[in-house]
PDB file of C-alpha atoms in Angstrom:
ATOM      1  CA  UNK J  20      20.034 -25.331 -73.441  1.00 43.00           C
ATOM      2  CA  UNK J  21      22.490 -23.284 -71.844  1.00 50.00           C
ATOM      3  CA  UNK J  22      22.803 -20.770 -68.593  1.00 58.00           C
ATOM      4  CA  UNK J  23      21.396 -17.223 -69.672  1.00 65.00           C
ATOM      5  CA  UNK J  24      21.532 -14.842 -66.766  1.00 64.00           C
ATOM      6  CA  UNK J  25      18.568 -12.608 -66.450  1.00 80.00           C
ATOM      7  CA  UNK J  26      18.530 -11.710 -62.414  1.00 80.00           C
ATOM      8  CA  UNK J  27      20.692  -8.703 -61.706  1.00 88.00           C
ATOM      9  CA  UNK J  28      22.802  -8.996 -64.730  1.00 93.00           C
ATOM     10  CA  UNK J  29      25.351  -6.725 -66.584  1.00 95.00           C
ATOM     11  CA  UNK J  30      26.962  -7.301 -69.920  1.00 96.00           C
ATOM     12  CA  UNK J  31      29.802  -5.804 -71.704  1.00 96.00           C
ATOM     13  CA  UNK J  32      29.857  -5.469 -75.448  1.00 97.00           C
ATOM     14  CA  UNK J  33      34.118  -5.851 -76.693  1.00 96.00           C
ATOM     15  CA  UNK J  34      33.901  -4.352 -80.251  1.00 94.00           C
ATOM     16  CA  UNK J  35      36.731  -5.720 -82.409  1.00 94.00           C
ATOM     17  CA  UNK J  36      36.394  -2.638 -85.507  1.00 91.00           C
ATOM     18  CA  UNK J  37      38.500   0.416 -84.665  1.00 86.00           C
ATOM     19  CA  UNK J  38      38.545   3.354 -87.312  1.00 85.00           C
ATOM     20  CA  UNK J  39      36.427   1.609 -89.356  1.00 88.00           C
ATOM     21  CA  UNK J  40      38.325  -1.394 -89.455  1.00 90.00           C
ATOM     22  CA  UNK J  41      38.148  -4.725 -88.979  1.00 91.00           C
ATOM     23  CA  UNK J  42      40.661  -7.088 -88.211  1.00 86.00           C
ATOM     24  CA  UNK J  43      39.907 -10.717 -88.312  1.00 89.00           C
ATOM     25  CA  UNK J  44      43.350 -11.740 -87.369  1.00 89.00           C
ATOM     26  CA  UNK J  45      43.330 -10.488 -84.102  1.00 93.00           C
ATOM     27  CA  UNK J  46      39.644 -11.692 -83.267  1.00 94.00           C
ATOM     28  CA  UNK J  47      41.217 -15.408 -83.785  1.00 94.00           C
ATOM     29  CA  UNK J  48      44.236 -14.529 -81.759  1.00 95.00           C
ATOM     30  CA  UNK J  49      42.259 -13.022 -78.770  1.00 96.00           C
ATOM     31  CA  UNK J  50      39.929 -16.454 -78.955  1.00 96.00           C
ATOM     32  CA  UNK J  51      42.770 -18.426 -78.597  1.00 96.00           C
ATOM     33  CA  UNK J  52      44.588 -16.184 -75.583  1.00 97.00           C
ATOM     34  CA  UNK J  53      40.802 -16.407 -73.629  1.00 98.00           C
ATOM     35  CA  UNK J  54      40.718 -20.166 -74.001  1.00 97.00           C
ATOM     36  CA  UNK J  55      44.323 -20.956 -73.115  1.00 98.00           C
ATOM     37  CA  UNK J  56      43.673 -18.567 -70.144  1.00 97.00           C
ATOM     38  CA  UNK J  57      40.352 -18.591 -68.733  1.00 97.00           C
ATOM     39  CA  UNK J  58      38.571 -22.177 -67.716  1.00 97.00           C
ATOM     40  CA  UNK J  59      35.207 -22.637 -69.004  1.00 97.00           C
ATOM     41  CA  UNK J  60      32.368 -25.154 -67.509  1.00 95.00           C
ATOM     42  CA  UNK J  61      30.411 -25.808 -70.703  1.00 94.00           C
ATOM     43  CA  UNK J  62      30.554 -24.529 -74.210  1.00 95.00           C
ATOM     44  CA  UNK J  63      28.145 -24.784 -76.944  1.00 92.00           C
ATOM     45  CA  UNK J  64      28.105 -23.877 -80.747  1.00 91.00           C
ATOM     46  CA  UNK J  65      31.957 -24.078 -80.776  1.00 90.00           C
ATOM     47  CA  UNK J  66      32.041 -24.057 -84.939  1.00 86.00           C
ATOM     48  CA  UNK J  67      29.627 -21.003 -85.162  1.00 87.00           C
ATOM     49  CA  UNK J  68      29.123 -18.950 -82.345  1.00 92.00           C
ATOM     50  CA  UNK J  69      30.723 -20.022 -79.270  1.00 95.00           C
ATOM     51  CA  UNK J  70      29.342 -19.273 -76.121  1.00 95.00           C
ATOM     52  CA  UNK J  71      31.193 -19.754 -73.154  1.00 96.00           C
ATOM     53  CA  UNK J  72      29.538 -21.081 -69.941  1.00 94.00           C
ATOM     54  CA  UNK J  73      31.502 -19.272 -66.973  1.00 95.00           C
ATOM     55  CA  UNK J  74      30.146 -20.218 -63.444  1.00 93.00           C
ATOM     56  CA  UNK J  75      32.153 -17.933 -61.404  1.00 93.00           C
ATOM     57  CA  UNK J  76      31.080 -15.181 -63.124  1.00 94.00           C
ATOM     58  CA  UNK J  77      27.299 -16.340 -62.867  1.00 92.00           C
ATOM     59  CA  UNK J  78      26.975 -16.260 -66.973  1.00 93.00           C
ATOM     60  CA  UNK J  79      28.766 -16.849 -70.485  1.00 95.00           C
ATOM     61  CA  UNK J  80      30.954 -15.222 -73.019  1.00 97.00           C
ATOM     62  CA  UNK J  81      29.921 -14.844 -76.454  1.00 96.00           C
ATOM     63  CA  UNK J  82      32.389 -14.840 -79.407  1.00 96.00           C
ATOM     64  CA  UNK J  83      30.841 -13.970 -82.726  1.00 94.00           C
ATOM     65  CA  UNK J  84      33.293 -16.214 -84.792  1.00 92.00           C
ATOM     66  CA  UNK J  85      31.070 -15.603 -87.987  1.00 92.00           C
ATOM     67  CA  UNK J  86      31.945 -11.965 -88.041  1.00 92.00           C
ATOM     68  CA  UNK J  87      34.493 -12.165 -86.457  1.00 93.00           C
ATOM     69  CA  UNK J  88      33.970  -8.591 -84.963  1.00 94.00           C
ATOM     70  CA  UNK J  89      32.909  -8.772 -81.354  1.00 96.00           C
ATOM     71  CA  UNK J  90      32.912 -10.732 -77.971  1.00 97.00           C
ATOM     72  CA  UNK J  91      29.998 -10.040 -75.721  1.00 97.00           C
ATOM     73  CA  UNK J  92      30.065 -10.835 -71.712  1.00 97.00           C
ATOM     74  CA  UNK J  93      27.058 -11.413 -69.450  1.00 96.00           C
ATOM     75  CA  UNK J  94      27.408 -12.089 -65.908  1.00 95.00           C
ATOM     76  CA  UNK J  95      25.897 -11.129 -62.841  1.00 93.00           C
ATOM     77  CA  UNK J  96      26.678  -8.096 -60.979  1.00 94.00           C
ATOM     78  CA  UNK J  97      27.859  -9.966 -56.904  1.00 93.00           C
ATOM     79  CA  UNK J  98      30.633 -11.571 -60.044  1.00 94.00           C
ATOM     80  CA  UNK J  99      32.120  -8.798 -61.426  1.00 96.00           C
ATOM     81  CA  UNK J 100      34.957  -8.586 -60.171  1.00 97.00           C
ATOM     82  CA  UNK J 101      35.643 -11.872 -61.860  1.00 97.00           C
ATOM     83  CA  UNK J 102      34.156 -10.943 -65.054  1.00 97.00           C
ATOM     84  CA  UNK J 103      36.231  -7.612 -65.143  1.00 98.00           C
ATOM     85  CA  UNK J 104      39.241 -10.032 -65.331  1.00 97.00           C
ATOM     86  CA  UNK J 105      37.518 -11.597 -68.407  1.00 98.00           C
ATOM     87  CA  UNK J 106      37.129  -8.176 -70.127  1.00 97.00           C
ATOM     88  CA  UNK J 107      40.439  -6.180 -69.498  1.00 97.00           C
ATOM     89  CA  UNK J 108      42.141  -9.670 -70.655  1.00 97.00           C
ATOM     90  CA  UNK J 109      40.046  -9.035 -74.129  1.00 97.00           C
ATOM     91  CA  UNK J 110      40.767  -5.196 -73.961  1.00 95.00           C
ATOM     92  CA  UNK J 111      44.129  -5.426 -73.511  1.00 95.00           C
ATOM     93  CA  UNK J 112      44.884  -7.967 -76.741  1.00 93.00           C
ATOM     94  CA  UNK J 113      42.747  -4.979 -78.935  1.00 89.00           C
ATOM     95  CA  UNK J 114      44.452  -1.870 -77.764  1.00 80.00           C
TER      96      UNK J 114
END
């Protein structure tokens, strides 16, 4: 079981294919930056899909290590300041 924010929720969707691309190399970097940077309460799936229990942002952060081609990030919207934090960290590693 794990925390899945559903009351006054937002969630950003961090696509890792630019012009048609897809770089799998930088997905695996960017993983490793977020978890040397950002503390997590609880993880789950850590092999597959890892999702990323985040209590100060009220939700979770999704990698999807089998494609390797996005991150997705639910919280709630009184924590986004927070979860902003989480997303221009991602942004700024794919620019």
């Amino acid at each position: 079981m794990y925390f899945d924010p559903s009351y006054n929720f937002e969630q950003e969707y961090i696509s890792f294919i630019k012009n048609g691309s897809l770089d799998k190399t930088l997905f695996d970097t960017v993983h490793q930056i977020f978890l040397d940077q950002i503390p997590v309460d609880k993880s789950y799936n850590l092999q597959t899909q890892p999702k990323y229990i985040i209590q100060k942002i009220g939700g979770w952060v999704y990698f999807d290590n089998i494609g390797k081609s996005a991150v997705r990030v639910k919280y709630q919207k009184q924590f986004k300041t927070e979860a902003d934090k989480i997303v221009k960290l991602i942004n700024d590693q794919i620019k």
